[in-house]
Coordinates of N, CA and C and ligand atoms in Angstrom, one line a residue:
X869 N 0.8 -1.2 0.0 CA 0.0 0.0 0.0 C 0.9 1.3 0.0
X870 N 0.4 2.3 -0.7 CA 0.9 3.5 -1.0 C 1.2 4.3 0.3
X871 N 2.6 4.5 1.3 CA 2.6 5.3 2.2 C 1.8 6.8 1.8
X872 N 1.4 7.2 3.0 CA 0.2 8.8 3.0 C 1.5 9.9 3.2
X873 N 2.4 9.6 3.5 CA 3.5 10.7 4.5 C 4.5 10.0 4.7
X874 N 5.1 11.3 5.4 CA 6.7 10.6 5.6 C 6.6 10.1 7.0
X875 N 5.6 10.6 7.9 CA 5.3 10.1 9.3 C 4.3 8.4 9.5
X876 N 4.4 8.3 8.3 CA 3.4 6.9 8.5 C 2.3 6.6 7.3
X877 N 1.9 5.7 7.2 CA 0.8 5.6 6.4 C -0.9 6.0 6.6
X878 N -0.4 6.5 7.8 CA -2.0 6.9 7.8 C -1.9 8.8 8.0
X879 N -0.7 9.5 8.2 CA -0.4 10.3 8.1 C -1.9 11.2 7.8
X880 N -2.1 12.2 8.4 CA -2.8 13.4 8.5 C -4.8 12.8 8.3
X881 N -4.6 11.0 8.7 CA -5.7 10.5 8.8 C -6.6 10.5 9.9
X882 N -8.0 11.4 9.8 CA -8.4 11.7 11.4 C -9.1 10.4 12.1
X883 N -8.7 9.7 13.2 CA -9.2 8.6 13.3 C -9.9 8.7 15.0
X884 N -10.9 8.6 15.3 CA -11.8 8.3 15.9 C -11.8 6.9 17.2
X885 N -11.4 6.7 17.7 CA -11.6 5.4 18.8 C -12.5 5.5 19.8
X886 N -13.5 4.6 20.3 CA -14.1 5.0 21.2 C -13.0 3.5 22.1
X887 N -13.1 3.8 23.3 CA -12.4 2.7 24.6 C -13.6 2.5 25.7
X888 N -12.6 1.3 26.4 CA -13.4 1.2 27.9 C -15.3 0.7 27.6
X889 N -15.3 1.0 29.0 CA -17.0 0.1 29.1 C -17.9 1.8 29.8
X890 N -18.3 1.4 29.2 CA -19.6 2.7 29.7 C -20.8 2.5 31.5
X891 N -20.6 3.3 31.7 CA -21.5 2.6 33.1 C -22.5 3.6 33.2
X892 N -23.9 3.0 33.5 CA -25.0 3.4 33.4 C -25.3 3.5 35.3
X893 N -25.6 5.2 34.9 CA -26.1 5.1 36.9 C -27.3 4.8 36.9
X894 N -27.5 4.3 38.2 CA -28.6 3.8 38.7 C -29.3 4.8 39.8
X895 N -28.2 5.4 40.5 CA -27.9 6.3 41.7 C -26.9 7.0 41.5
X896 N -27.0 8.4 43.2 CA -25.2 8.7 42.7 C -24.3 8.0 43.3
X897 N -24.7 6.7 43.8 CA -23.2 5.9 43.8 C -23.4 4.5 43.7
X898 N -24.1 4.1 42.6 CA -23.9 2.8 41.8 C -24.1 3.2 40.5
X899 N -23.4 1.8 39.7 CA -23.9 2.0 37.8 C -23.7 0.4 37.7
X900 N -24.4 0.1 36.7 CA -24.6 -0.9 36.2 C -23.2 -1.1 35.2
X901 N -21.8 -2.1 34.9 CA -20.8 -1.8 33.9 C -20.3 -3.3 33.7
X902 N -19.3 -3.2 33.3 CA -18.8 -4.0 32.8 C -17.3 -3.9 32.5
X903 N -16.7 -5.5 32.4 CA -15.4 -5.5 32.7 C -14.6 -4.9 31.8
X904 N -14.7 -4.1 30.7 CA -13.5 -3.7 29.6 C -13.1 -2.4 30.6
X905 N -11.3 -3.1 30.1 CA -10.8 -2.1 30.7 C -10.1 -0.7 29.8
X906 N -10.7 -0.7 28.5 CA -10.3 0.4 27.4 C -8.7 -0.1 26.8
X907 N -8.1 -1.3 27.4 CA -6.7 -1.3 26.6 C -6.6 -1.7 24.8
X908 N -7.5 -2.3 24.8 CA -7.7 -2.7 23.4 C -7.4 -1.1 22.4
X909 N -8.3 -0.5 23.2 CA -9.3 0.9 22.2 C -7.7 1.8 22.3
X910 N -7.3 2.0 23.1 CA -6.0 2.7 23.7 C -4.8 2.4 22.8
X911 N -4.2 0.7 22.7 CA -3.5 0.5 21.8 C -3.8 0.8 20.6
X912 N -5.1 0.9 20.0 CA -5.6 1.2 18.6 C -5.0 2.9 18.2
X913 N -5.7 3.3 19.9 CA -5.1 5.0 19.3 C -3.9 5.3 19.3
X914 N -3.0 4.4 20.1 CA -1.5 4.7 20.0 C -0.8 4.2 18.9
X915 N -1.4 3.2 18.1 CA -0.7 2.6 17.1 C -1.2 4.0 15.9
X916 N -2.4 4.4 16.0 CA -2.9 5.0 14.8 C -2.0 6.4 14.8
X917 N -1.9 6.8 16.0 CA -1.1 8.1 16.1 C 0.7 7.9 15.9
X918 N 0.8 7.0 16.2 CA 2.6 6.5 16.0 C 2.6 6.6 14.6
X919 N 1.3 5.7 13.5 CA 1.5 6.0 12.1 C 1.0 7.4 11.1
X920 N 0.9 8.1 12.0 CA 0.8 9.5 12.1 C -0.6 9.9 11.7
X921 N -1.4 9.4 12.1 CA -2.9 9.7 12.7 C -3.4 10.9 13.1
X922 N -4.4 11.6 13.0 CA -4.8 12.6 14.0 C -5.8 11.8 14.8
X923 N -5.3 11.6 15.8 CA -6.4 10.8 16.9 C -7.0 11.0 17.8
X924 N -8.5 10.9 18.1 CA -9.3 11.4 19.1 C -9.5 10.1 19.7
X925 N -9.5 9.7 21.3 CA -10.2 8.5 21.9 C -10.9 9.0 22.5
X926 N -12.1 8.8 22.3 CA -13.3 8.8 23.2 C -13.7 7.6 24.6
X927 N -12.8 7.9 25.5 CA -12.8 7.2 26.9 C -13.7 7.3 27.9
X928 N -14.4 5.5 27.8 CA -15.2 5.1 28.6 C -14.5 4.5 30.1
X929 N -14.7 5.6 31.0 CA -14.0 5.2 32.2 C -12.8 3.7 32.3
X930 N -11.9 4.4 31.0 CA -10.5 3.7 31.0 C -9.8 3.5 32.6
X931 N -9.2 2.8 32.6 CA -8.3 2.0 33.4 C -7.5 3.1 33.6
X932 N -7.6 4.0 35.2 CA -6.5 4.8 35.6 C -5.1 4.5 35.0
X933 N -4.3 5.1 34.3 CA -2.6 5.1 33.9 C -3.0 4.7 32.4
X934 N -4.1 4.0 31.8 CA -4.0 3.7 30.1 C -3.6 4.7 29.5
X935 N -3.9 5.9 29.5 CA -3.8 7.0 29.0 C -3.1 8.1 29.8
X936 N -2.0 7.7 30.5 CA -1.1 8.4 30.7 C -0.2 8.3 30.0
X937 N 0.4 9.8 29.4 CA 1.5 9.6 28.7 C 1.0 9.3 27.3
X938 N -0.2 9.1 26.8 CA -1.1 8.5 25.1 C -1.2 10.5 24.6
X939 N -0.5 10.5 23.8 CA -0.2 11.8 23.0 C -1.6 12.1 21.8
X940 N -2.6 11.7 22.4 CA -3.9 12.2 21.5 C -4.7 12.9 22.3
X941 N -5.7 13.3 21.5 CA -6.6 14.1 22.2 C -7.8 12.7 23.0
X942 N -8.3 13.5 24.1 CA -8.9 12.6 24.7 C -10.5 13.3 25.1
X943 N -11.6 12.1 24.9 CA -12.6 12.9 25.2 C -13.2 12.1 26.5
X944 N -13.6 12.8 27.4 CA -13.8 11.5 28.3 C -15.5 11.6 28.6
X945 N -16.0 10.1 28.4 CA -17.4 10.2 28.6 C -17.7 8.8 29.7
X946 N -19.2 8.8 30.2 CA -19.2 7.9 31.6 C -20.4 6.7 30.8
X947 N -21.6 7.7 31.0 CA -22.5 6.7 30.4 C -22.8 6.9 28.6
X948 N -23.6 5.2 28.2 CA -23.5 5.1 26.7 C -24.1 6.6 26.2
X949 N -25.2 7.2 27.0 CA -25.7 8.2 25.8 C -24.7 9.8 25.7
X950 N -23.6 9.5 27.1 CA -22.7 10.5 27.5 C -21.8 9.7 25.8
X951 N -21.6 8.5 25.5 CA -20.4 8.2 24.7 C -21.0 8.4 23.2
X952 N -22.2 8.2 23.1 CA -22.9 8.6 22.0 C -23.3 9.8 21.5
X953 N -23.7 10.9 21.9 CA -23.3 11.9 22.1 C -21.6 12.4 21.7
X954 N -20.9 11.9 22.4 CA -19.1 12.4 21.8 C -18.8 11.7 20.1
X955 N -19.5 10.3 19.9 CA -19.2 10.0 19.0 C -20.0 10.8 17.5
X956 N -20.9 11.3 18.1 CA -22.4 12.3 17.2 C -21.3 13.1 16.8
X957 N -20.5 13.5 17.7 CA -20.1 15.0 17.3 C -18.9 15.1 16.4
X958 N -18.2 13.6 16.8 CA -16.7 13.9 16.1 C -17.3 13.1 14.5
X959 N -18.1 12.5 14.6 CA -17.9 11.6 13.1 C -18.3 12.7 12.2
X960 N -18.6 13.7 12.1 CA -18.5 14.1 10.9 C -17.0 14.6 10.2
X961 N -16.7 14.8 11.2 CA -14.8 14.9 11.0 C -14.0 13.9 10.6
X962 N -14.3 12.4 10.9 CA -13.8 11.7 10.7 C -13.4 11.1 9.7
X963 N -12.2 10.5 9.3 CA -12.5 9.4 7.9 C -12.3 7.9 8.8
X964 N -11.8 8.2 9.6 CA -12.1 6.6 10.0 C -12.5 6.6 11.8
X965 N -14.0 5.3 12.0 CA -14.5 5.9 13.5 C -14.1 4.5 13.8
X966 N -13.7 4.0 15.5 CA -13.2 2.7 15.4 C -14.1 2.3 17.2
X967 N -15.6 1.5 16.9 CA -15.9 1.3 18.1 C -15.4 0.1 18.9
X968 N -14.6 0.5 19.7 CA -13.8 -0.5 20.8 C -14.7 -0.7 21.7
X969 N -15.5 0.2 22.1 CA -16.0 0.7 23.5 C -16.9 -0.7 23.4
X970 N -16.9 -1.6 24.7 CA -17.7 -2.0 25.4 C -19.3 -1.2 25.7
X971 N -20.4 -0.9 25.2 CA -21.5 0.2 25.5 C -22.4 -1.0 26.0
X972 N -22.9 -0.2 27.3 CA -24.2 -1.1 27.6 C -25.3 -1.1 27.1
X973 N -25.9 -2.0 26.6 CA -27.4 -2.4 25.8 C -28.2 -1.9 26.7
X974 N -28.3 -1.6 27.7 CA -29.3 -1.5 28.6 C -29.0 -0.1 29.7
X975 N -29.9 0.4 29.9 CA -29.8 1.5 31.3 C -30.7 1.2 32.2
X976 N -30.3 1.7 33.5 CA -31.9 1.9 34.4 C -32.6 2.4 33.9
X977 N -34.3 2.4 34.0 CA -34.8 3.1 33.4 C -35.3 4.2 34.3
X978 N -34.7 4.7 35.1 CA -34.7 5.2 36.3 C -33.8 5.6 36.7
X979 N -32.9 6.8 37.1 CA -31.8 7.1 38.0 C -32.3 8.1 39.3
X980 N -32.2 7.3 40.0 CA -32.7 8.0 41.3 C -31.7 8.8 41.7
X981 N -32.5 10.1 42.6 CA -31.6 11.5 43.0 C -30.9 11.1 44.3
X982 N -31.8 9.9 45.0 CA -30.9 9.8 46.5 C -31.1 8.4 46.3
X983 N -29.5 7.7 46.8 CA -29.3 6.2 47.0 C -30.3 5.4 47.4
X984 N -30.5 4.2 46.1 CA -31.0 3.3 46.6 C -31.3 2.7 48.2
X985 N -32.8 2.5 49.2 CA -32.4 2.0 50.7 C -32.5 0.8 50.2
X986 N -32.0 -0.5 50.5 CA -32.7 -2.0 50.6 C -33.7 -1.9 51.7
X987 N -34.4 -1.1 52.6 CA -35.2 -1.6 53.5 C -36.8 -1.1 52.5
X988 N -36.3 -0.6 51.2 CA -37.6 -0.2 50.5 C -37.7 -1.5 49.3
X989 N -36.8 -2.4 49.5 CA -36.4 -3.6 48.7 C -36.8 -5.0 49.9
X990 N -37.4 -6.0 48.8 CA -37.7 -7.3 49.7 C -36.2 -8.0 49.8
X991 N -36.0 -9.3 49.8 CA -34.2 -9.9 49.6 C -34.4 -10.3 48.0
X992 N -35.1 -10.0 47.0 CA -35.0 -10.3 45.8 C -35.2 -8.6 45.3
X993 N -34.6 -8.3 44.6 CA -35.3 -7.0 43.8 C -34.9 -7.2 42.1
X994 N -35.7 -5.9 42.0 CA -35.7 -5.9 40.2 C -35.5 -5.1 39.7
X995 N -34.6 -5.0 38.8 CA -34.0 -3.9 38.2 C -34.8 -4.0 37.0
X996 N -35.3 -2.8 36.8 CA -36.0 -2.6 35.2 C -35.2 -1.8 34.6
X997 N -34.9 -2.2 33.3 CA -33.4 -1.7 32.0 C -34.4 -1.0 31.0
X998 N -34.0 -0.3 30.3 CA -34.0 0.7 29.0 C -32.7 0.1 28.0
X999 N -33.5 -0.3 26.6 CA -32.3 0.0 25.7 C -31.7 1.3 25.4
X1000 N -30.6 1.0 25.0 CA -29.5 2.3 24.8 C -29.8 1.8 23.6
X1001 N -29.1 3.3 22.8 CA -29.3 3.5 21.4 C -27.8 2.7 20.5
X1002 N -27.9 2.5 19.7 CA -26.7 1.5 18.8 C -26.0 2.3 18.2
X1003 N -24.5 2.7 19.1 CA -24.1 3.6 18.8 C -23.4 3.4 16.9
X1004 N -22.9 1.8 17.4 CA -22.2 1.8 15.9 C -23.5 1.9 15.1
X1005 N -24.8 1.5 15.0 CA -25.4 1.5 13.7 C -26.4 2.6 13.5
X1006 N -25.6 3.3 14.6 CA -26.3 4.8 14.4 C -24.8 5.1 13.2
X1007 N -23.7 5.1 13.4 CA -22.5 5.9 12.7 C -23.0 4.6 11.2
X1008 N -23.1 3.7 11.4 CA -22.6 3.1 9.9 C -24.2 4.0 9.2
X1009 N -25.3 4.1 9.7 CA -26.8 4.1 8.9 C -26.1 6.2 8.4
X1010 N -25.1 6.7 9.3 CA -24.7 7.8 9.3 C -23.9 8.0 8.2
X1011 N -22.9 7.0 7.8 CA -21.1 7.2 7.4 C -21.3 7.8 6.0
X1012 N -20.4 8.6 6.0 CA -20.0 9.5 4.9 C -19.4 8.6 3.6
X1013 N -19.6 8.9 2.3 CA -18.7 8.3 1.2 C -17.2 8.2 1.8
X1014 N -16.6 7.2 1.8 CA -14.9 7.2 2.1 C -14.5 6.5 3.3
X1015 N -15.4 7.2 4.1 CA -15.4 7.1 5.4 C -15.5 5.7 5.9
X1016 N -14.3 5.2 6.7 CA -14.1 3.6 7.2 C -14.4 4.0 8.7
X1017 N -15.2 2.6 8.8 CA -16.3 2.7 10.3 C -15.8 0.9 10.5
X1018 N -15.4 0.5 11.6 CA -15.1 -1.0 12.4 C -15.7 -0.8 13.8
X1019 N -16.2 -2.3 13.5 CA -16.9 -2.5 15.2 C -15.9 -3.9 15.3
X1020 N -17.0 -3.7 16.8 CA -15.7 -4.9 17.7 C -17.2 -6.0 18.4
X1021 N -16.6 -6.7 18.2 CA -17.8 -7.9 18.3 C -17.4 -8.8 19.7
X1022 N -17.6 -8.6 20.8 CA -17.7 -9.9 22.0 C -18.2 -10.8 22.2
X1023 N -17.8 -12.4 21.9 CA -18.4 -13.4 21.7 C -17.6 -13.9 22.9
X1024 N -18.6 -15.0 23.7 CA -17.9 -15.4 24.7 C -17.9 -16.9 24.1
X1025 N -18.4 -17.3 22.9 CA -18.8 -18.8 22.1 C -17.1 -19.2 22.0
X1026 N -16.7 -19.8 22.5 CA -15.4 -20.9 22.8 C -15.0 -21.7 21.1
X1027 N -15.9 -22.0 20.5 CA -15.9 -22.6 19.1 C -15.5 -21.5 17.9
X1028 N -14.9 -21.8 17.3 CA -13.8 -20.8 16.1 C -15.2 -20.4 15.1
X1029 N -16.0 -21.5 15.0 CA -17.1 -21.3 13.7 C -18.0 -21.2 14.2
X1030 N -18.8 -21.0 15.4 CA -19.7 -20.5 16.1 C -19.6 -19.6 16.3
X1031 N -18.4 -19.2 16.5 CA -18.4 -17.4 16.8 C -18.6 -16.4 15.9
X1032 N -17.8 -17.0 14.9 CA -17.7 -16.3 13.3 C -19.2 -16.7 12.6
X1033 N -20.1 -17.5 13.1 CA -21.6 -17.3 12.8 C -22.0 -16.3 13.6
X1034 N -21.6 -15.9 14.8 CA -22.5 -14.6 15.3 C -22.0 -13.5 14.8
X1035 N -20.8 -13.6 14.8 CA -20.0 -12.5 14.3 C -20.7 -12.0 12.9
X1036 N -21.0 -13.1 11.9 CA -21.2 -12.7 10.7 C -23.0 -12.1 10.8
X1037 N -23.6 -12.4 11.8 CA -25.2 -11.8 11.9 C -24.9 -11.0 12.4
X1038 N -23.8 -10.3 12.8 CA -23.7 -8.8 13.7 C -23.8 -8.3 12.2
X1039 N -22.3 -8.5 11.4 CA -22.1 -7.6 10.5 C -23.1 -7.5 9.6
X1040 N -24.1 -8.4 9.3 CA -25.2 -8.6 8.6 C -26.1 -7.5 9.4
X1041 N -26.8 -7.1 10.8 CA -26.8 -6.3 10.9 C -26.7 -5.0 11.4
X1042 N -25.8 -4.7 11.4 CA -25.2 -3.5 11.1 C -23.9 -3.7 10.5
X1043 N -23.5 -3.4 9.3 CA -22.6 -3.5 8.3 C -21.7 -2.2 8.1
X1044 N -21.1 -2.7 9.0 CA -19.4 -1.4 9.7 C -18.7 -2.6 8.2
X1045 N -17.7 -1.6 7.8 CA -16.7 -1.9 6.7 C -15.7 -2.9 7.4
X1046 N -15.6 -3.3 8.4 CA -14.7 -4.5 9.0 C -15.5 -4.7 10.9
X1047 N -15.8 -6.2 10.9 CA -15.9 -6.1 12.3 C -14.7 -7.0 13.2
X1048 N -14.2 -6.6 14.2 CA -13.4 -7.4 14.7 C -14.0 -8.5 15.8
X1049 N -14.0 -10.1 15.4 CA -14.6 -10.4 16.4 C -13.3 -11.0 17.3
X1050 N -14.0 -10.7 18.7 CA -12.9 -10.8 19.6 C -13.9 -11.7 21.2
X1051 N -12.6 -12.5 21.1 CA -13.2 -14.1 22.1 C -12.8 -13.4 23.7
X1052 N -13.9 -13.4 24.2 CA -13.5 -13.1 25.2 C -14.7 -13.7 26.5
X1053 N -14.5 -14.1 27.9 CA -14.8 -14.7 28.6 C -14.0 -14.2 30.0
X1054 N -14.5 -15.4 31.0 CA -14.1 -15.4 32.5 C -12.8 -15.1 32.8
X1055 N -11.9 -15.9 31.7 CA -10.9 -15.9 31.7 C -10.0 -15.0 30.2
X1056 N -10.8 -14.7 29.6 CA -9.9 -13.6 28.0 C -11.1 -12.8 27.4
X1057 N -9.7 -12.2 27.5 CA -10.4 -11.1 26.5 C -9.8 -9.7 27.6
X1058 N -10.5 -9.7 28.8 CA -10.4 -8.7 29.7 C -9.0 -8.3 30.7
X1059 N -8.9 -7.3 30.9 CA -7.4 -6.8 31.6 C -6.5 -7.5 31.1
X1060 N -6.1 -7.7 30.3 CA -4.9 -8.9 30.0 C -4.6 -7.9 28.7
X1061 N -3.1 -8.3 28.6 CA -2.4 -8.1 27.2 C -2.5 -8.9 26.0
X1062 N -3.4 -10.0 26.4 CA -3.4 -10.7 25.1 C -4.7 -10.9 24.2
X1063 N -5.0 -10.8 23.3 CA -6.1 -11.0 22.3 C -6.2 -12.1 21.3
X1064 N -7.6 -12.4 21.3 CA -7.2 -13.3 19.7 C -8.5 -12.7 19.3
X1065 N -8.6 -12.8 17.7 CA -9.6 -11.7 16.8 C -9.5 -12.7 15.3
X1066 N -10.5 -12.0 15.0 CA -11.0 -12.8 13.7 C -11.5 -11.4 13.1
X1067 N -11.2 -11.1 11.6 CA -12.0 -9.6 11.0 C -12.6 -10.1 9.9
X1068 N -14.3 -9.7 10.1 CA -14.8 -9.9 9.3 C -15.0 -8.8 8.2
X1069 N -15.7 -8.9 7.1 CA -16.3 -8.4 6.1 C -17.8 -8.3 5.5
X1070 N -18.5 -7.6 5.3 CA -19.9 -7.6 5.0 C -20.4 -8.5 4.3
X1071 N -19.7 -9.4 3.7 CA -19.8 -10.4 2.9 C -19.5 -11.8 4.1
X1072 N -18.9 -11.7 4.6 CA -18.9 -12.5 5.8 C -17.5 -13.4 6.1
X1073 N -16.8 -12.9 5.1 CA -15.3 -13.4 4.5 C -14.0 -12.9 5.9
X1074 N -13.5 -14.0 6.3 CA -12.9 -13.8 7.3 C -11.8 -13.0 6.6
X1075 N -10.7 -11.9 7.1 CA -9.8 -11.1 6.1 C -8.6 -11.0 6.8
X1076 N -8.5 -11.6 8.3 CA -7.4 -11.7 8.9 C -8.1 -12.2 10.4
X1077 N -6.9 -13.2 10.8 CA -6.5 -13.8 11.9 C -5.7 -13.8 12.6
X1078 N -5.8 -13.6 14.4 CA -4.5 -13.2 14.7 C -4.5 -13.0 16.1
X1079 N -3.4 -14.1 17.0 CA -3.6 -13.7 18.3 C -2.3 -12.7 18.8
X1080 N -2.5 -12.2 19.7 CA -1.2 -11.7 19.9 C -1.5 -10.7 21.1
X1081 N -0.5 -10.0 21.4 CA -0.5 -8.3 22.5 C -2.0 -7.6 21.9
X1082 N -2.3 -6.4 22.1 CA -3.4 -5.7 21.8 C -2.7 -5.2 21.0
X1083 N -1.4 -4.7 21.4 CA -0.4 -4.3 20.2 C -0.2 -4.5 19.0
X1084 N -0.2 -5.4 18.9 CA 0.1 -6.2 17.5 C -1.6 -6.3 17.0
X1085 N -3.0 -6.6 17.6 CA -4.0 -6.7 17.3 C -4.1 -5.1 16.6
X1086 N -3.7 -4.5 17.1 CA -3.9 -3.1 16.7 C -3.4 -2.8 15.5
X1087 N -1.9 -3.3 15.4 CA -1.1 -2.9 14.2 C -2.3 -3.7 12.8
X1088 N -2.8 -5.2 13.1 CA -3.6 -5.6 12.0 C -4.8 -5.4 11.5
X1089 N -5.3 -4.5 12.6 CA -6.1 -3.7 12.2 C -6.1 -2.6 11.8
X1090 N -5.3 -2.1 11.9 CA -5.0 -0.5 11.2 C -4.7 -0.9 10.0
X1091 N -3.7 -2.2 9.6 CA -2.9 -2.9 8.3 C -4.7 -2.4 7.1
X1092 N -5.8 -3.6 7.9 CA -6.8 -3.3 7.4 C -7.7 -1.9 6.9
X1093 N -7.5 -1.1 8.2 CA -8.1 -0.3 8.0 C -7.6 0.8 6.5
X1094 N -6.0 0.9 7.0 CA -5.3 1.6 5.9 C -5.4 0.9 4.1
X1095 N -6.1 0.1 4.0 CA -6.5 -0.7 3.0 C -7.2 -0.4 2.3
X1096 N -8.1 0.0 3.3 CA -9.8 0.2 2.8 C -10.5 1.9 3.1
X1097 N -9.2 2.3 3.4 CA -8.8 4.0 2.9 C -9.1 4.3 1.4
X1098 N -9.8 4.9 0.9 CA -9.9 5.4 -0.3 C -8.7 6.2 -1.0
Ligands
CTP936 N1 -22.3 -1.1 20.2 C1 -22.7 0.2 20.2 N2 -23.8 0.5 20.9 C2 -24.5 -0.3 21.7 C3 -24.0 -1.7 21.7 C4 -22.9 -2.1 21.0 O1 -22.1 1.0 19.5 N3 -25.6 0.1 22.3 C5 -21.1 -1.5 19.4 C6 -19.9 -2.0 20.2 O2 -19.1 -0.9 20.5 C7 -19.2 -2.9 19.2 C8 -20.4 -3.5 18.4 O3 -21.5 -2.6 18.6 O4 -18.4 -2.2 18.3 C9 -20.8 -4.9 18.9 O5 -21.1 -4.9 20.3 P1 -21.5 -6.3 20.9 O6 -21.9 -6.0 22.4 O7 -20.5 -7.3 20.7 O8 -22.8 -6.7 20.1 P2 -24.3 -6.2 20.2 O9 -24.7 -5.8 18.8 O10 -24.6 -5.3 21.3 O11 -25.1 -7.6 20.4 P3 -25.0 -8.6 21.8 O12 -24.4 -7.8 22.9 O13 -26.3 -9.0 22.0 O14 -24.0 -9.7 21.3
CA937 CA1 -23.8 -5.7 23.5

C-alpha cells in the first residue's frame, strides 16, 4: 500500500476510537458496567497516532494510567448516551471511526436523585433496563462516502465457527466496513495483554486472523483499516 506521508501511512488520517466500558447510573453511587478495561481501544489509538494519525479517543472510564503519557486528544465520557453523544459530534470529521467501547445495551430506566435504601427492597429486587441506542449502527446508517467505520464484536462462544456465525449476523446487521470479532470470557479477553480476533467483512469473509499483544491486534487492524482508505 501507497505510504500517505513521511510520518506513516495513515499520516494526516483523522481517526476516531471510542475505549473502555460505559457505566450506566442507577444512583449517585452505583452504575450498572462492565469489565473492559479500554486497553484494546487505547492501543488502537497509539498505534494509529505512532502512524501518524490525528487521533481522538473517546474514553469510557479507561483503566487509571492507560492514558497516561497517550499523545492524543482525549474525550472523556461515563454513560452510553454521554459516549454517544461524543461520538455524534466527532464523526463528521472523521475518515475513519473505530468502536472499541464495550456500551451497555441496557440503562436503568430510572436514575434515582438519592441512594437506593434495601429496606424499600424485599431480599429479591428488580432492576427494570431501557435499551441504549446502537451507537455503531447509528455511525454506519450515518457514514459519509470514504469514510471507514469498524466495530468490535464480543463473543464469549469458545468454538472458532460458532463465533464467526454470530459475528457474521452482527455484521449482517449493522454492516461497519470491518468487524473485529474478539473471544472473550471469565478468563480472555479482559485486563490482560493478550487477544485473539478474527476480521470480518460484509460479505462474511474472514480477512485476517491473529492472536497476539493488543499491540500487535492493533497494528492488523489499522494494516486493514489503511486498506480500505480510499
Ligand atoms: N455497540 C454500540 N452501541 C451499543 C451496543 C454495541 O455501538 N448500544 C457496538 C460496540 O461498540 C461494538 C459492536 O456494537 O463495536 C458490537 O457490540 P456487541 O456488544 O458485541 O454486540 P451487540 O450488537 O450489542 O449484540 P450482543 O451484545 O447481543 O451480542
Ligand atoms: Ca452488546
Amino acid at each position: 500500500t501507497a505510504a500517505r506521508g513521511e510520518q506513516g501511512d495513515l499520516a494526516g488520517v483523522r481517526v476516531v476510537v471510542s475505549a473502555g466500558g460505559t457505566r450506566e447510573p442507577l444512583d449517585p453511587v452505583r452504575f450498572v458496567g462492565n469489565r473492559s478495561s479500554g486497553r484494546q481501544g487505547v492501543a488502537l489509538a497509539a498505534e494509529a497516532a505512532r502512524r501518524g494519525a490525528d487521533v481522538t479517543l473517546v474514553a469510557a472510564n479507561t483503566d487509571p494510567g492507560l492514558t497516561e503519557g497517550l499523545a492524543v486528544r482525549i474525550v472523556r465520557v461515563g454513560s452510553a448516551q454521554e459516549l454517544a453523544s461524543a461520538m455524534h459530534a466527532e464523526a463528521p470529521e472523521a475518515d475513519v471511526l473505530v468502536m472499541t467501547a464495550a456500551v451497555a445495551d441496557y440503562r436503568p430506566a430510572e436514575v434515582l436523585e438519592s441512594k437506593l435504601k434495601k429496606e424499600q427492597q424485599g431480599d429479591r429486587m428488580t432492576l427494570e433496563l431501557v435499551k441504549n441506542p446502537d451507537v455503531l449502527a447509528e455511525l454506519v446508517a450515518a457514514r459519509r462516502v470514504g469514510q471507514v467505520v469498524v466495530g468490535f464484536a464480543a463473543e464469549t462462544e469458545p468454538d472458532r465457527e460458532a463465533r464467526l456465525e454470530l459475528g457474521r449476523a452482527k455484521i449482517a446487521r449493522k454492516p461497519a466496513d470491518l468487524l473485529v470479532v474478539n473471544h472473550v470470557g471469565w478468563s480472555h479477553g479482559f485486563e490482560r495483554e493478550e487477544n485473539a480476533i478474527e476480521v470480518l467483512v460484509p460479505g462474511g469473509e474472514v480477512v485476517r486472523e491473529t492472536s497476539g499483544t493488543k499491540a500487535e491486534v492493533a497494528t492488523a487492524v489499522l494494516d486493514l483499516v489503511a486498506t480500505a482508505l480510499p
